[in-house]
Short mmCIF file of N, CA and C in Angstrom, two decimals:
data_model
loop_
_atom_site.label_atom_id
_atom_site.label_comp_id
_atom_site.label_asym_id
_atom_site.label_seq_id
_atom_site.Cartn_x
_atom_site.Cartn_y
_atom_site.Cartn_z
N UNK A 1 29.18 0.03 110.15
CA UNK A 1 28.00 0.64 109.71
C UNK A 1 27.25 1.21 108.35
N UNK A 2 26.76 1.42 108.43
CA UNK A 2 26.43 2.56 107.22
C UNK A 2 25.11 2.51 107.26
N UNK A 3 24.84 3.78 107.18
CA UNK A 3 23.05 3.96 106.44
C UNK A 3 23.49 4.55 104.96
N UNK A 4 22.06 3.63 104.99
CA UNK A 4 21.76 4.45 102.86
C UNK A 4 20.82 5.56 102.80
N UNK A 5 20.60 6.11 104.31
CA UNK A 5 18.93 6.74 103.85
C UNK A 5 17.72 6.64 103.61
N UNK A 6 17.46 5.14 103.55
CA UNK A 6 15.92 4.45 103.51
C UNK A 6 15.85 3.83 104.29
N UNK A 7 16.03 3.65 105.43
CA UNK A 7 16.03 3.59 106.75
C UNK A 7 14.88 4.22 107.42
N UNK A 8 13.95 3.73 108.39
CA UNK A 8 13.24 4.39 109.70
C UNK A 8 14.18 5.39 110.28
N UNK A 9 13.58 6.34 110.67
CA UNK A 9 14.59 7.65 111.45
C UNK A 9 15.39 6.43 112.81
N UNK A 10 14.72 5.85 113.43
CA UNK A 10 14.90 5.00 114.19
C UNK A 10 16.30 4.12 113.88
N UNK A 11 16.11 3.67 112.94
CA UNK A 11 16.96 2.81 112.60
C UNK A 11 18.45 3.57 112.07
N UNK A 12 17.77 4.87 112.19
CA UNK A 12 19.49 5.68 110.91
C UNK A 12 20.15 5.96 112.48
N UNK A 13 19.26 6.84 113.26
CA UNK A 13 19.66 7.22 114.85
C UNK A 13 20.13 5.92 115.78
N UNK A 14 19.97 4.72 115.38
CA UNK A 14 20.62 3.47 116.19
C UNK A 14 21.85 2.94 115.68
N UNK A 15 21.92 3.31 114.45
CA UNK A 15 22.96 3.45 113.39
C UNK A 15 24.43 4.27 113.97
N UNK A 16 23.55 5.15 113.18
CA UNK A 16 24.99 6.37 114.27
C UNK A 16 25.21 6.65 115.53
N UNK A 17 24.26 5.88 116.66
CA UNK A 17 24.50 6.09 117.90
C UNK A 17 25.59 4.64 118.16
N UNK A 18 25.61 3.97 117.09
CA UNK A 18 26.76 2.60 117.08
C UNK A 18 27.66 3.11 116.76
N UNK A 19 27.85 3.99 115.97
CA UNK A 19 29.24 4.32 115.23
C UNK A 19 29.91 5.59 116.16
N UNK A 20 29.18 6.40 116.53
CA UNK A 20 29.35 7.13 117.54
C UNK A 20 30.44 7.13 118.64
N UNK A 21 29.24 5.42 118.85
CA UNK A 21 30.30 5.22 120.67
C UNK A 21 31.43 4.26 120.46
N UNK A 22 31.11 3.23 118.93
CA UNK A 22 32.80 2.70 118.21
C UNK A 22 33.67 4.09 118.22
N UNK A 23 33.35 5.10 117.78
CA UNK A 23 34.64 5.96 117.27
C UNK A 23 35.37 6.77 118.56
N UNK A 24 34.65 6.52 119.65
CA UNK A 24 34.52 7.04 120.88
C UNK A 24 35.24 6.20 121.97
N UNK A 25 34.86 4.71 121.80
CA UNK A 25 35.77 3.67 122.22
C UNK A 25 36.77 3.68 121.87
N UNK A 26 37.05 3.34 120.69
CA UNK A 26 38.16 2.37 120.48
C UNK A 26 39.39 4.30 120.37
N UNK A 27 39.59 5.73 120.49
CA UNK A 27 40.31 6.16 121.35
C UNK A 27 41.13 6.01 122.30
N UNK A 28 39.94 4.91 123.57
CA UNK A 28 40.69 4.57 124.57
C UNK A 28 40.49 3.58 125.19
N UNK A 29 40.16 2.62 124.01
CA UNK A 29 40.28 0.98 124.61
C UNK A 29 40.97 -0.09 123.28
N UNK A 30 41.35 0.16 123.23
CA UNK A 30 42.54 -1.27 122.21
C UNK A 30 41.11 -1.78 121.60
N UNK A 31 41.00 -2.37 120.31
CA UNK A 31 40.37 -2.68 119.45
C UNK A 31 39.65 -4.56 119.96
N UNK A 32 40.70 -5.13 120.46
CA UNK A 32 40.03 -7.17 120.64
C UNK A 32 39.44 -6.15 122.18
N UNK A 33 39.59 -5.18 122.86
CA UNK A 33 38.80 -5.15 124.56
C UNK A 33 37.62 -5.04 124.22
N UNK A 34 37.12 -4.52 122.49
CA UNK A 34 35.75 -3.91 122.75
C UNK A 34 35.06 -4.98 122.84
N UNK A 35 34.03 -4.67 123.71
CA UNK A 35 33.49 -6.09 123.94
C UNK A 35 31.92 -5.19 123.18
N UNK A 36 30.82 -6.27 123.41
CA UNK A 36 29.62 -5.78 122.59
C UNK A 36 29.06 -4.74 123.74
N UNK A 37 28.43 -5.97 124.71
CA UNK A 37 27.77 -5.03 126.15
C UNK A 37 28.31 -3.92 126.55
N UNK A 38 29.67 -3.17 125.78
CA UNK A 38 30.53 -2.18 126.06
C UNK A 38 29.86 -0.72 125.11
N UNK A 39 30.04 -1.76 124.07
CA UNK A 39 29.99 -0.83 122.73
C UNK A 39 28.38 -0.64 123.18
N UNK A 40 27.42 -1.12 123.19
CA UNK A 40 25.55 -1.31 123.29
C UNK A 40 25.63 -0.37 124.84
N UNK A 41 26.22 -0.77 125.88
CA UNK A 41 26.13 0.36 126.55
C UNK A 41 26.59 1.57 126.51
N UNK A 42 27.65 2.11 125.37
CA UNK A 42 27.54 3.74 125.10
C UNK A 42 27.18 4.15 124.12
N UNK A 43 26.31 3.29 123.55
CA UNK A 43 25.42 4.17 122.58
C UNK A 43 23.74 3.77 122.61
N UNK A 44 24.08 3.66 124.29
CA UNK A 44 22.46 3.56 124.68
C UNK A 44 21.09 2.93 123.97
N UNK A 45 21.92 1.47 124.34
CA UNK A 45 21.15 0.56 122.97
C UNK A 45 20.77 -0.92 123.84
N UNK A 46 19.94 -1.71 123.38
CA UNK A 46 19.87 -3.16 124.27
C UNK A 46 21.18 -3.38 123.40
N UNK A 47 21.59 -5.00 123.81
CA UNK A 47 22.51 -5.52 123.41
C UNK A 47 21.93 -6.61 122.18
N UNK A 48 20.61 -6.26 122.54
CA UNK A 48 19.92 -7.38 121.21
C UNK A 48 20.29 -6.63 120.06
N UNK A 49 19.36 -4.90 120.25
CA UNK A 49 19.26 -4.56 119.26
C UNK A 49 20.76 -3.99 118.52
N UNK A 50 22.11 -4.04 119.10
CA UNK A 50 23.25 -4.31 118.59
C UNK A 50 22.83 -5.54 117.49
N UNK A 51 22.71 -6.91 117.79
CA UNK A 51 22.80 -7.68 117.46
C UNK A 51 22.41 -7.93 115.83
N UNK A 52 20.80 -7.49 116.18
CA UNK A 52 19.43 -6.90 114.62
C UNK A 52 20.92 -5.81 114.39
N UNK A 53 21.17 -5.10 114.46
CA UNK A 53 21.63 -4.16 113.61
C UNK A 53 23.03 -4.94 113.33
N UNK A 54 23.40 -5.32 113.45
CA UNK A 54 24.94 -5.67 113.37
C UNK A 54 24.98 -6.45 111.90
N UNK A 55 23.96 -6.72 111.55
CA UNK A 55 23.74 -7.35 110.27
C UNK A 55 23.77 -6.07 108.93
N UNK A 56 24.12 -4.93 109.24
CA UNK A 56 24.38 -3.62 108.25
C UNK A 56 25.52 -3.73 108.10
N UNK A 57 26.82 -4.16 108.90
CA UNK A 57 27.43 -4.28 108.80
C UNK A 57 28.34 -5.04 107.25
N UNK A 58 27.25 -6.21 107.61
CA UNK A 58 27.75 -7.00 106.45
C UNK A 58 28.07 -5.95 104.82
N UNK A 59 26.72 -5.36 105.23
CA UNK A 59 25.97 -4.80 103.66
C UNK A 59 27.08 -3.37 103.11
#
């Protein structure tokens, strides 16, 4: 997920939290075993928020 700097501050913080959570999980968990629920828990966001933000992955 990349932030282009024009998003709301809350969006920027959420994207940063997801990126940091993923970076931490990838060090301890096989990629195939990382779940959305686990990623959301580590990022301290709701799973629904993750799915809304996942659109940023495609940009």
